[in-house]
GROMACS .gro file of C-alpha atoms in nm:
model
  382
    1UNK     CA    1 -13.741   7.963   4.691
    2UNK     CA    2 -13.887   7.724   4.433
    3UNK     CA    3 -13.712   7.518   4.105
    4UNK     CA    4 -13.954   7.774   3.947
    5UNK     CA    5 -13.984   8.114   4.116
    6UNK     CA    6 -13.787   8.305   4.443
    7UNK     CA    7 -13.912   8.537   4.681
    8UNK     CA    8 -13.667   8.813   4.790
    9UNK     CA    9 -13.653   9.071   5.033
   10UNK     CA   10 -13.463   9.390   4.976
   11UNK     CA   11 -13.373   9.737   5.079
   12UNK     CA   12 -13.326  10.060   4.940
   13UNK     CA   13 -13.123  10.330   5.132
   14UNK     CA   14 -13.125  10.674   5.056
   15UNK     CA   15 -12.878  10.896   5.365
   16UNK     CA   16 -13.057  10.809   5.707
   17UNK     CA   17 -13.383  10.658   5.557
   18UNK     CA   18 -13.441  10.296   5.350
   19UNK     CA   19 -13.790  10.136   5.202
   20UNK     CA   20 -13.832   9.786   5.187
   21UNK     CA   21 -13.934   9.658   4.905
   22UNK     CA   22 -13.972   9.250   4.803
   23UNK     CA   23 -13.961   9.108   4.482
   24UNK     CA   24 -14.078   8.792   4.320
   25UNK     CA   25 -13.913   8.636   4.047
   26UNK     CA   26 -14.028   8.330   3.760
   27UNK     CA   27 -13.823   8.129   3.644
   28UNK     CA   28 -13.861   8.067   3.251
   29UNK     CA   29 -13.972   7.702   3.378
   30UNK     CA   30 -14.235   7.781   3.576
   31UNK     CA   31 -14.563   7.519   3.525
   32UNK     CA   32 -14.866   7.638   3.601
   33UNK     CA   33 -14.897   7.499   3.933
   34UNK     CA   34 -14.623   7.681   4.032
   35UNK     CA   35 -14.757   8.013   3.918
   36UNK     CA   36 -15.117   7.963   4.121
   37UNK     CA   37 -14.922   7.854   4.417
   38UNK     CA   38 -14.676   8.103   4.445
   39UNK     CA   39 -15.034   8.361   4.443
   40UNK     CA   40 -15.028   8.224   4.767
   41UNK     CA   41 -14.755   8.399   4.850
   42UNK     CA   42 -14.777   8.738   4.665
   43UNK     CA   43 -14.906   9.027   4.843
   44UNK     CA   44 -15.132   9.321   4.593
   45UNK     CA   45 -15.029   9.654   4.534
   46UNK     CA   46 -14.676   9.544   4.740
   47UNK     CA   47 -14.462   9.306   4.582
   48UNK     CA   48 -14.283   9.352   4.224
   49UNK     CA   49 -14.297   9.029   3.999
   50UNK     CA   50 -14.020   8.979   3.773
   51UNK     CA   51 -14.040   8.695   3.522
   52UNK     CA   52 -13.779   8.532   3.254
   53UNK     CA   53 -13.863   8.674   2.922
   54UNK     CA   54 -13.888   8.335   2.771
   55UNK     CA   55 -14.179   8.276   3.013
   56UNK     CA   56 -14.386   8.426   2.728
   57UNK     CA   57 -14.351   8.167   2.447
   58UNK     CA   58 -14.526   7.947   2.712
   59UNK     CA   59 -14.801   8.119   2.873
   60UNK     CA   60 -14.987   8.414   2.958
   61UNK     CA   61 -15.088   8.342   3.319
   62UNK     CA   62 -14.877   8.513   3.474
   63UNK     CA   63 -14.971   8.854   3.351
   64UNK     CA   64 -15.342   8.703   3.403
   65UNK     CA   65 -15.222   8.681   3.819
   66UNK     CA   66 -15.001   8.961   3.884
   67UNK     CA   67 -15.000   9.246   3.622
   68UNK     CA   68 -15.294   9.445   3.753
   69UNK     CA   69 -15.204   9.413   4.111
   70UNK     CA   70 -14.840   9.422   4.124
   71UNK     CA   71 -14.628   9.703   4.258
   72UNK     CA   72 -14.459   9.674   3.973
   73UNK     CA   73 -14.434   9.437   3.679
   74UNK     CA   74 -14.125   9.335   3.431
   75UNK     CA   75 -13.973   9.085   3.230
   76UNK     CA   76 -13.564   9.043   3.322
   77UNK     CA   77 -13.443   9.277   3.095
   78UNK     CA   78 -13.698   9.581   3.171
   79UNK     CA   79 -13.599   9.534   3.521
   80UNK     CA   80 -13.257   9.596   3.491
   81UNK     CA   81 -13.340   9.842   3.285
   82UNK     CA   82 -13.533  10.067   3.516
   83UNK     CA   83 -13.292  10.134   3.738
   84UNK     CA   84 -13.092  10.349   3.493
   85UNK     CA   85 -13.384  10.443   3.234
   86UNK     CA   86 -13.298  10.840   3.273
   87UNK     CA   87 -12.963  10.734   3.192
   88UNK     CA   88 -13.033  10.517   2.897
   89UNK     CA   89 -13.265  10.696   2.724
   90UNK     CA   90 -13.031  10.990   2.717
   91UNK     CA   91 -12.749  10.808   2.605
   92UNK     CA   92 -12.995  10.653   2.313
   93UNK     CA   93 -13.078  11.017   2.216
   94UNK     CA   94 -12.689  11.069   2.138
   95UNK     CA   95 -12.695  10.781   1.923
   96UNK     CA   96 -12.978  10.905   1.725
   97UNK     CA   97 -12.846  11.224   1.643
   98UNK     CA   98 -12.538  11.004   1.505
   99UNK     CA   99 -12.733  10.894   1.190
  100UNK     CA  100 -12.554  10.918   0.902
  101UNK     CA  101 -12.713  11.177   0.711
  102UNK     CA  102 -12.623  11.088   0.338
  103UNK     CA  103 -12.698  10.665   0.431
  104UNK     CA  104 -12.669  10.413   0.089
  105UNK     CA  105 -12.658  10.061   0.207
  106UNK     CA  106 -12.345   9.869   0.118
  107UNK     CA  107 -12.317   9.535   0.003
  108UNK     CA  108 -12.171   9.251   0.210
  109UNK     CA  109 -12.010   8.935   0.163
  110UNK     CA  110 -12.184   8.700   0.408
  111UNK     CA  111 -11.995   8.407   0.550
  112UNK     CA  112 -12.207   8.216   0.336
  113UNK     CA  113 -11.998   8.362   0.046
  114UNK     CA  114 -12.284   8.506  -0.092
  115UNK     CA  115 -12.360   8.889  -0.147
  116UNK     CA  116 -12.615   9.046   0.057
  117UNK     CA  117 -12.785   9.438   0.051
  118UNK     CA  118 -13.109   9.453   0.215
  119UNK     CA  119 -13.188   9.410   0.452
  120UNK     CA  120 -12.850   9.493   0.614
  121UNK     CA  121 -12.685   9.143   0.743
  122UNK     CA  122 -12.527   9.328   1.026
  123UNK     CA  123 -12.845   9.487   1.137
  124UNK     CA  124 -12.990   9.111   1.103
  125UNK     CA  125 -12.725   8.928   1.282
  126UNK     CA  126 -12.751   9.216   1.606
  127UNK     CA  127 -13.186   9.206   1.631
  128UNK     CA  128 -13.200   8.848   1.548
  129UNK     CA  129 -13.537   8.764   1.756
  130UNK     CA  130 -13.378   8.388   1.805
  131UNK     CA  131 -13.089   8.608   1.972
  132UNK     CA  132 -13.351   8.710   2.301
  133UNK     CA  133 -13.372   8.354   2.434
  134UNK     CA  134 -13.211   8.320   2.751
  135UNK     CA  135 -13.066   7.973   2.600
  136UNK     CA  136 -12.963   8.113   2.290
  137UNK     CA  137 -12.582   8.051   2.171
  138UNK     CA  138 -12.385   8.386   2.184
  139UNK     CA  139 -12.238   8.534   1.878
  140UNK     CA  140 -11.966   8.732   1.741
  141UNK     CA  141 -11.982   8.921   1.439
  142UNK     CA  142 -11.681   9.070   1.257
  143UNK     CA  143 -11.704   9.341   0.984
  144UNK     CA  144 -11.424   9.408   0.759
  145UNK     CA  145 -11.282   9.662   0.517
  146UNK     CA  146 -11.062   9.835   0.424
  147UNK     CA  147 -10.938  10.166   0.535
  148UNK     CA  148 -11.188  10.463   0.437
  149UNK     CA  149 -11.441  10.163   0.295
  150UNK     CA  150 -11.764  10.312   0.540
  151UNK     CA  151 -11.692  10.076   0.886
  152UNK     CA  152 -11.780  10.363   1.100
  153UNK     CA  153 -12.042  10.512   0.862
  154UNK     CA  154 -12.173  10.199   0.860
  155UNK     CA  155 -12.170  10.107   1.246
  156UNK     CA  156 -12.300  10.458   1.335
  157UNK     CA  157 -12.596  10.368   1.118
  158UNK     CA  158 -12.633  10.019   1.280
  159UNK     CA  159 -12.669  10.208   1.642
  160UNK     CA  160 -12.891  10.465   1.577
  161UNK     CA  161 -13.121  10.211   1.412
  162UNK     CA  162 -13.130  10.017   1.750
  163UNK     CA  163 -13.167  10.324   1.952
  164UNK     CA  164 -13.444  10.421   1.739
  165UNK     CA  165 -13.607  10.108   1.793
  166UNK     CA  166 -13.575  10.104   2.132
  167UNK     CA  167 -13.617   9.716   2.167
  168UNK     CA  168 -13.223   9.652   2.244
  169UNK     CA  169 -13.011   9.881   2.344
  170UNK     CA  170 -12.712   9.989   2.177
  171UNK     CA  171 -12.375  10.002   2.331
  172UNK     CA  172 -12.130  10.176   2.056
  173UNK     CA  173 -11.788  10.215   2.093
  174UNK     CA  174 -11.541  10.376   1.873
  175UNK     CA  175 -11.199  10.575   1.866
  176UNK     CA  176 -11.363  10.925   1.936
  177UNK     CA  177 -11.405  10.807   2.290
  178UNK     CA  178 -11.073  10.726   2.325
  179UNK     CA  179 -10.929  11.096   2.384
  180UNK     CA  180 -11.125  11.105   2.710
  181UNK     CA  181 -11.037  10.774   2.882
  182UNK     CA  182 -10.750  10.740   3.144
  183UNK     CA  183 -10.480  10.512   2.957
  184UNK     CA  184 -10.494  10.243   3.311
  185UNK     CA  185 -10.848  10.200   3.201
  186UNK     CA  186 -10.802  10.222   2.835
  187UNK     CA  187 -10.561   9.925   2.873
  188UNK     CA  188 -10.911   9.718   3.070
  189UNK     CA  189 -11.138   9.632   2.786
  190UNK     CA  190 -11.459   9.632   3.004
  191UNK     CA  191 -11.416   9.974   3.147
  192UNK     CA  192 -11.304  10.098   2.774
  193UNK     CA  193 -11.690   9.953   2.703
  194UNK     CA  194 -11.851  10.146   2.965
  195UNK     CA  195 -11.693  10.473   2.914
  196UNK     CA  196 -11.884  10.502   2.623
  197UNK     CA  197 -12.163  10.635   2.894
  198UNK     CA  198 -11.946  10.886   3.052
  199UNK     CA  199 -11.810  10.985   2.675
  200UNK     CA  200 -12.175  11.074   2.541
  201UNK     CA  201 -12.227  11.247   2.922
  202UNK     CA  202 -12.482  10.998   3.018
  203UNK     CA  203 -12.287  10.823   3.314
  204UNK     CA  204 -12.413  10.555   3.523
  205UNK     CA  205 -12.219  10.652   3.846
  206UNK     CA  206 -12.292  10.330   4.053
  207UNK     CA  207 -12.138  10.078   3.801
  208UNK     CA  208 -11.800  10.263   3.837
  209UNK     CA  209 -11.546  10.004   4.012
  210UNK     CA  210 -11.802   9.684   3.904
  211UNK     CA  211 -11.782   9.733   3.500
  212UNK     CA  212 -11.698   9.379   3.471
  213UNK     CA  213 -12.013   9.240   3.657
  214UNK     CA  214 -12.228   9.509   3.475
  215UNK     CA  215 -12.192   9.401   3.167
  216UNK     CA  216 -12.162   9.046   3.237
  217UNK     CA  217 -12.544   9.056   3.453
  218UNK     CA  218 -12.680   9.309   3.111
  219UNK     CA  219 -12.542   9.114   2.877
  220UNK     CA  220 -12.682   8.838   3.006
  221UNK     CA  221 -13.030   8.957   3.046
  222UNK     CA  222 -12.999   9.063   2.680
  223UNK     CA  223 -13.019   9.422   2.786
  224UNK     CA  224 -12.733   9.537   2.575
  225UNK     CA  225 -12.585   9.469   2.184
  226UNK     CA  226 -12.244   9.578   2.174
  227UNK     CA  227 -12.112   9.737   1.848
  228UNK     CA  228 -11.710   9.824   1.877
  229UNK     CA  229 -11.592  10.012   1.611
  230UNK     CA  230 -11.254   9.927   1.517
  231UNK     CA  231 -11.114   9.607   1.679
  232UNK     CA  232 -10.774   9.708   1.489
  233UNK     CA  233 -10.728  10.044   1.646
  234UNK     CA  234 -10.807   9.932   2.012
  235UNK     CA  235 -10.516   9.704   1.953
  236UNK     CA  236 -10.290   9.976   1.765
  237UNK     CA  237 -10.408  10.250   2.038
  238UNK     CA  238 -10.287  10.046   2.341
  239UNK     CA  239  -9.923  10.020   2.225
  240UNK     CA  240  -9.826   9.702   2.294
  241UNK     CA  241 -10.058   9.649   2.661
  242UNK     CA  242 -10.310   9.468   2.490
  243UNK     CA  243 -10.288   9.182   2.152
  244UNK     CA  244 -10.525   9.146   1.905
  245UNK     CA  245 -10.576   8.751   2.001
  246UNK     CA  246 -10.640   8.850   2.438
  247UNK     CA  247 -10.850   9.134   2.283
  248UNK     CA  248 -11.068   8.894   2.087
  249UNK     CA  249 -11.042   8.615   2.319
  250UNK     CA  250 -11.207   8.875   2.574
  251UNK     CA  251 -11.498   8.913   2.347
  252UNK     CA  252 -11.542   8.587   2.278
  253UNK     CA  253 -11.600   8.552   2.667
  254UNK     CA  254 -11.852   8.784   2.675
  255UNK     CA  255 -12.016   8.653   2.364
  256UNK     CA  256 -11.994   8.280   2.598
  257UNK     CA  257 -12.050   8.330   2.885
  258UNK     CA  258 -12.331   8.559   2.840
  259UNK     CA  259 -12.515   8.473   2.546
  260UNK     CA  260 -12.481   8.796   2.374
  261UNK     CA  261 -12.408   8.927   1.993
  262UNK     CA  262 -12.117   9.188   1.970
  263UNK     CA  263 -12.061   9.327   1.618
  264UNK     CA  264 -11.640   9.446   1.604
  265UNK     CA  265 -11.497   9.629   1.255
  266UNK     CA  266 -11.166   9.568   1.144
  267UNK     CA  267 -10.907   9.650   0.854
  268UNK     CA  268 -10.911   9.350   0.675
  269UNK     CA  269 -10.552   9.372   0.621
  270UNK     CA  270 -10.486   9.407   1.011
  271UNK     CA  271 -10.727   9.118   1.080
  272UNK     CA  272 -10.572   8.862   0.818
  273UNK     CA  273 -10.210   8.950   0.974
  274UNK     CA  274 -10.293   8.927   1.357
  275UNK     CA  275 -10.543   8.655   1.348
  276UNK     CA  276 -10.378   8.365   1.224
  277UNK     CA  277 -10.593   8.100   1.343
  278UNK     CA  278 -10.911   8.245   1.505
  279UNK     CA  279 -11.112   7.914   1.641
  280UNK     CA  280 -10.805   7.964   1.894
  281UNK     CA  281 -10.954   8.230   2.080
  282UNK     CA  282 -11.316   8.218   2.073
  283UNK     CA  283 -11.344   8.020   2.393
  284UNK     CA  284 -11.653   7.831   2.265
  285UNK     CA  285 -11.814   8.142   2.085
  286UNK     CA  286 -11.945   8.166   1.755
  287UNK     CA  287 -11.787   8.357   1.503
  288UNK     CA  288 -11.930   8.534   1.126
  289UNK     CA  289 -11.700   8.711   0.907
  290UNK     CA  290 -11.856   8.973   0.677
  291UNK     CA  291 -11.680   9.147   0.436
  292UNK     CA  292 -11.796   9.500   0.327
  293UNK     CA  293 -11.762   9.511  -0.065
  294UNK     CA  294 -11.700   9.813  -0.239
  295UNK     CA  295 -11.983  10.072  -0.393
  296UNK     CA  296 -12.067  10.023  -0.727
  297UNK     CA  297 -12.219  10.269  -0.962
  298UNK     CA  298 -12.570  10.225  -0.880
  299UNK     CA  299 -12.483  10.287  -0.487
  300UNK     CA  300 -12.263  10.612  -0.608
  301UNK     CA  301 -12.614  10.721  -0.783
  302UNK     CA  302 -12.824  10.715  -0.499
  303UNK     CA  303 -12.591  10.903  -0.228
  304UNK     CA  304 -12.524  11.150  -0.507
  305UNK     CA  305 -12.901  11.207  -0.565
  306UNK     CA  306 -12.896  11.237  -0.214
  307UNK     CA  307 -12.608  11.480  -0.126
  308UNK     CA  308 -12.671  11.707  -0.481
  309UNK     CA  309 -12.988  11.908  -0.560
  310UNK     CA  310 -12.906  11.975  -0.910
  311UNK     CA  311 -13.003  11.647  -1.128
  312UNK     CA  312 -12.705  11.732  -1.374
  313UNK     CA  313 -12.451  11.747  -1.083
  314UNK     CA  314 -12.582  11.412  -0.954
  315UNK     CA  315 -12.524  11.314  -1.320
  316UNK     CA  316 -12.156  11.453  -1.390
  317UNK     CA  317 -12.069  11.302  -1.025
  318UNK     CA  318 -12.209  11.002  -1.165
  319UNK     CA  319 -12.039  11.005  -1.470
  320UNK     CA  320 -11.675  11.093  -1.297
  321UNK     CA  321 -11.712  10.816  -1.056
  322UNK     CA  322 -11.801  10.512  -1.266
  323UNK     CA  323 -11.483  10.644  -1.491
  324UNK     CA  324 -11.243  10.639  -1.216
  325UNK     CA  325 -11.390  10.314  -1.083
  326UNK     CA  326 -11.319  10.110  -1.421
  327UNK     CA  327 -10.971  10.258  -1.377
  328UNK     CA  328 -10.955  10.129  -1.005
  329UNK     CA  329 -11.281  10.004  -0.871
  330UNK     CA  330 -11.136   9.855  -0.538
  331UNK     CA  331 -10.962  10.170  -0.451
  332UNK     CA  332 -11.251  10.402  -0.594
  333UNK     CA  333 -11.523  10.226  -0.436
  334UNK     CA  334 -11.420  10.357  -0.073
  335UNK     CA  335 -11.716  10.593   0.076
  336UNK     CA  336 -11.467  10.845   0.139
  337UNK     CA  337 -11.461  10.866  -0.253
  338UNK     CA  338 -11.808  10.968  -0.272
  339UNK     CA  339 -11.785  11.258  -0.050
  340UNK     CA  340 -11.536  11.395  -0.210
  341UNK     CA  341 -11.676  11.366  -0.521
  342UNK     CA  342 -12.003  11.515  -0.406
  343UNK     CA  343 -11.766  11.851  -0.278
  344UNK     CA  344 -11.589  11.831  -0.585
  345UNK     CA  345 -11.913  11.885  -0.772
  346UNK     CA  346 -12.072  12.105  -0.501
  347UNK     CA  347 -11.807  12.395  -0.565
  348UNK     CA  348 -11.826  12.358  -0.909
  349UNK     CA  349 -11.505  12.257  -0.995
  350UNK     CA  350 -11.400  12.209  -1.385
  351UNK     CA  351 -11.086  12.010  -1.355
  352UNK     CA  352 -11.295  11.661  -1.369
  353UNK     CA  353 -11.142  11.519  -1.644
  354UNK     CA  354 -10.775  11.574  -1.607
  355UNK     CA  355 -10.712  11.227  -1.440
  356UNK     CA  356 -10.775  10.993  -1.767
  357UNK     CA  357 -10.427  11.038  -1.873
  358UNK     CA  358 -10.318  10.969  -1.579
  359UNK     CA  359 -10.352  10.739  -1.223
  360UNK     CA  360 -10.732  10.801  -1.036
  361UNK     CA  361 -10.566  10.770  -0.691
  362UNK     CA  362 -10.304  11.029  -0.783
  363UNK     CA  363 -10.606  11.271  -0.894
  364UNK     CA  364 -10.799  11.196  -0.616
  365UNK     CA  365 -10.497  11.224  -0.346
  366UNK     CA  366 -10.442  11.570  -0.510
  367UNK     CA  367 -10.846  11.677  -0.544
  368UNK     CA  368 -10.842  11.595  -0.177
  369UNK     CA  369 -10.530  11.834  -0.059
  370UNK     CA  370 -10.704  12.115  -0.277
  371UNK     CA  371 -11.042  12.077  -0.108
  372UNK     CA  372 -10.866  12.130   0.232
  373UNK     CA  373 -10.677  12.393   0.096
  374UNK     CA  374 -11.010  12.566  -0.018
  375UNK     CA  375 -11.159  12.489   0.348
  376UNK     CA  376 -10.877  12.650   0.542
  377UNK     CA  377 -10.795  12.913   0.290
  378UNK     CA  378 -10.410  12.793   0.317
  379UNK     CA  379 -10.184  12.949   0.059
  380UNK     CA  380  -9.932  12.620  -0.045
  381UNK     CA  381  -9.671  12.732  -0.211
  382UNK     CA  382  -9.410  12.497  -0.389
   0.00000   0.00000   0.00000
């Protein structure tokens, strides 16, 4: 072993039999001296080479020496990645069936203050290139709304976007999963990570028992982005096991220690009331705060032109929205507004217009008990 490469021997063992196998790794500060000597050394068609991705900003040399003849030939993070490649691209394929269907891109507040659209800020902050260095700062990034705003429309877009890609992968957690998790482990914020695997029936059986040293070695190979879904209800979930400061304080060591970004959602309410004074618990991390603002008419236009065939019921739903929003435009601007607008106008409803004399969220609470009693064909009597 060199300042700039090691030479290791290994063995896999499957029942009574085991292959040998060695493996070469460079360092992201290997010279070029270093690379021709260590050819020396390396034995064609036999040993894998492994190399620091960073090693490419410098040079090329090493792919000139060892690509062709290698037994096999990855950067860090493709490495790591091989050994559960089955498992991960299966797991990607139930993120990408996750797209939102009816997707308008929100605005954001950015921590800058300013207001952002396109491209997406989140999506930005998580496949930042600068992000892949191996001496890049790690990062956390908080989303906030409030309730029914589009957090988990919005994360489930974020995740199938990176699966799609297929340059990071996408670890998404949310409060689906948490049905299906033993409450011990639910309590262990690492293992609540990883079940994520086991929820979308893509397990990776050998990491069961070392979650904590899985993500830690991933996450620090830049294998994984981490995108948890509601911060707030983790906390509310555990019933008093876990606090929303240890809970972010544990992500901010991740996001330390390893170098990674994690993207966490939150009720804005929830997060101004339980973090109090936040540069407290991020353990030397980074922090951004983004605010997701509420839709405007223009947004409500699109997903309606979207979701509605008929350009006069993308008009009337148009029409009905931006009239409710001038009465309450924090309130209306929710996502969850726009679907049920969209149904509203779907099943051809006439009684659109009896909500000017009176209160928007009143009319809108009441639309939305009368859709469900349409959908279950209950008979509600006084």
């Amino acid at each position: 072993v060199s300042g700039s490469w090691g030479l290791y021997n290994g063995e896999h063992r499957v029942h009574t039999d085991s292959i040998k196998f060695e493996v070469l790794y460079l360092h992201s500060n290997a010279t070029t001296d270093a690379l021709r000597n260590v050819g020396k050394r390396f034995k064609p068609n036999q040993t894998h080479v492994v190399y620091a991705p960073s090693l490419d900003n410098r040079t090329k040399l090493h792919h000139d020496l060892f690509k062709l003849k290698a037994k096999g030939f990855w950067n860090t993070t493709g490495y790591l990645a091989s050994f559960f490649r089955e498992e991960l691209d299966a797991y990607n394929q139930k993120l990408i069936a996750r797209a939102p269907k009816y997707y308008v891109e929100p605005r954001f507040e950015v921590p800058s203050g300013a207001t952002r659209k396109i491209p997406n800020p989140i999506q930005a902050f998580l496949e930042d290139v600068a992000a892949a260095s191996e001496t890049a700062p790690g990062w956390l990034g908080v989303l906030l709304a409030g309730p029914g705003q589009g957090k988990t429309f919005t994360s489930e877009y974020l995740v199938s976007k990176m699966a799609q890609s297929k340059k990071l992968f996408p670890i998404y957690i949310n409060s689906d999963q948490w049905r299906t998790i033993a409450p011990d482990d639910f309590g262990n914020l690492q293992k609540t990570i990883i079940h994520s695997f086991r929820h979308f029936e893509t397990p990776i059986g050998w990491l069961e028992g070392c979650e904590e040293e899985f993500l830690m070695v991933t996450l620090k190979a830049r294998l994984f982005r981490i995108v948890f879904d509601g911060f707030d209800e983790y906390v509310l979930r555990n019933q008093g096991r876990v606090s929303a400061p240890e809970t972010l304080r544990a992500l901010a060591k991740f996001v330390e220690v390893t170098g990674t970004r994690i993207a966490v959602t939150s009720r804005t309410s929830f997060w101004n009331s339980e973090i109090e004074n936040v540069e407290e618990y991020l353990e030397g991390a980074r922090l951004s705060v983004y605010t997701q603002l509420p839709f405007n008419t223009g947004q409500a236009k699109n997903y309606f032109s979207d979701r509605l065939e008929d350009p006069k019921s993308v008009e009337r739903a148009t029409l009905l929205y931006d009239s409710l929003r001038k009465q309450d435009e924090e309130f209306v601007g929710r996502g969850f507004v726009l679907n049920l607008l969209a149904d509203l106008i779907a099943r051809k409803t006439d009684d659109h217009n009896s909500y000017i004399d009176g209160n928007p969220v009143e009319w809108l609470m009441r639309s939305l008990c009368e859709r469900e009693q349409t959908r279950q064909d209950l008979s509600l009597s006084p």
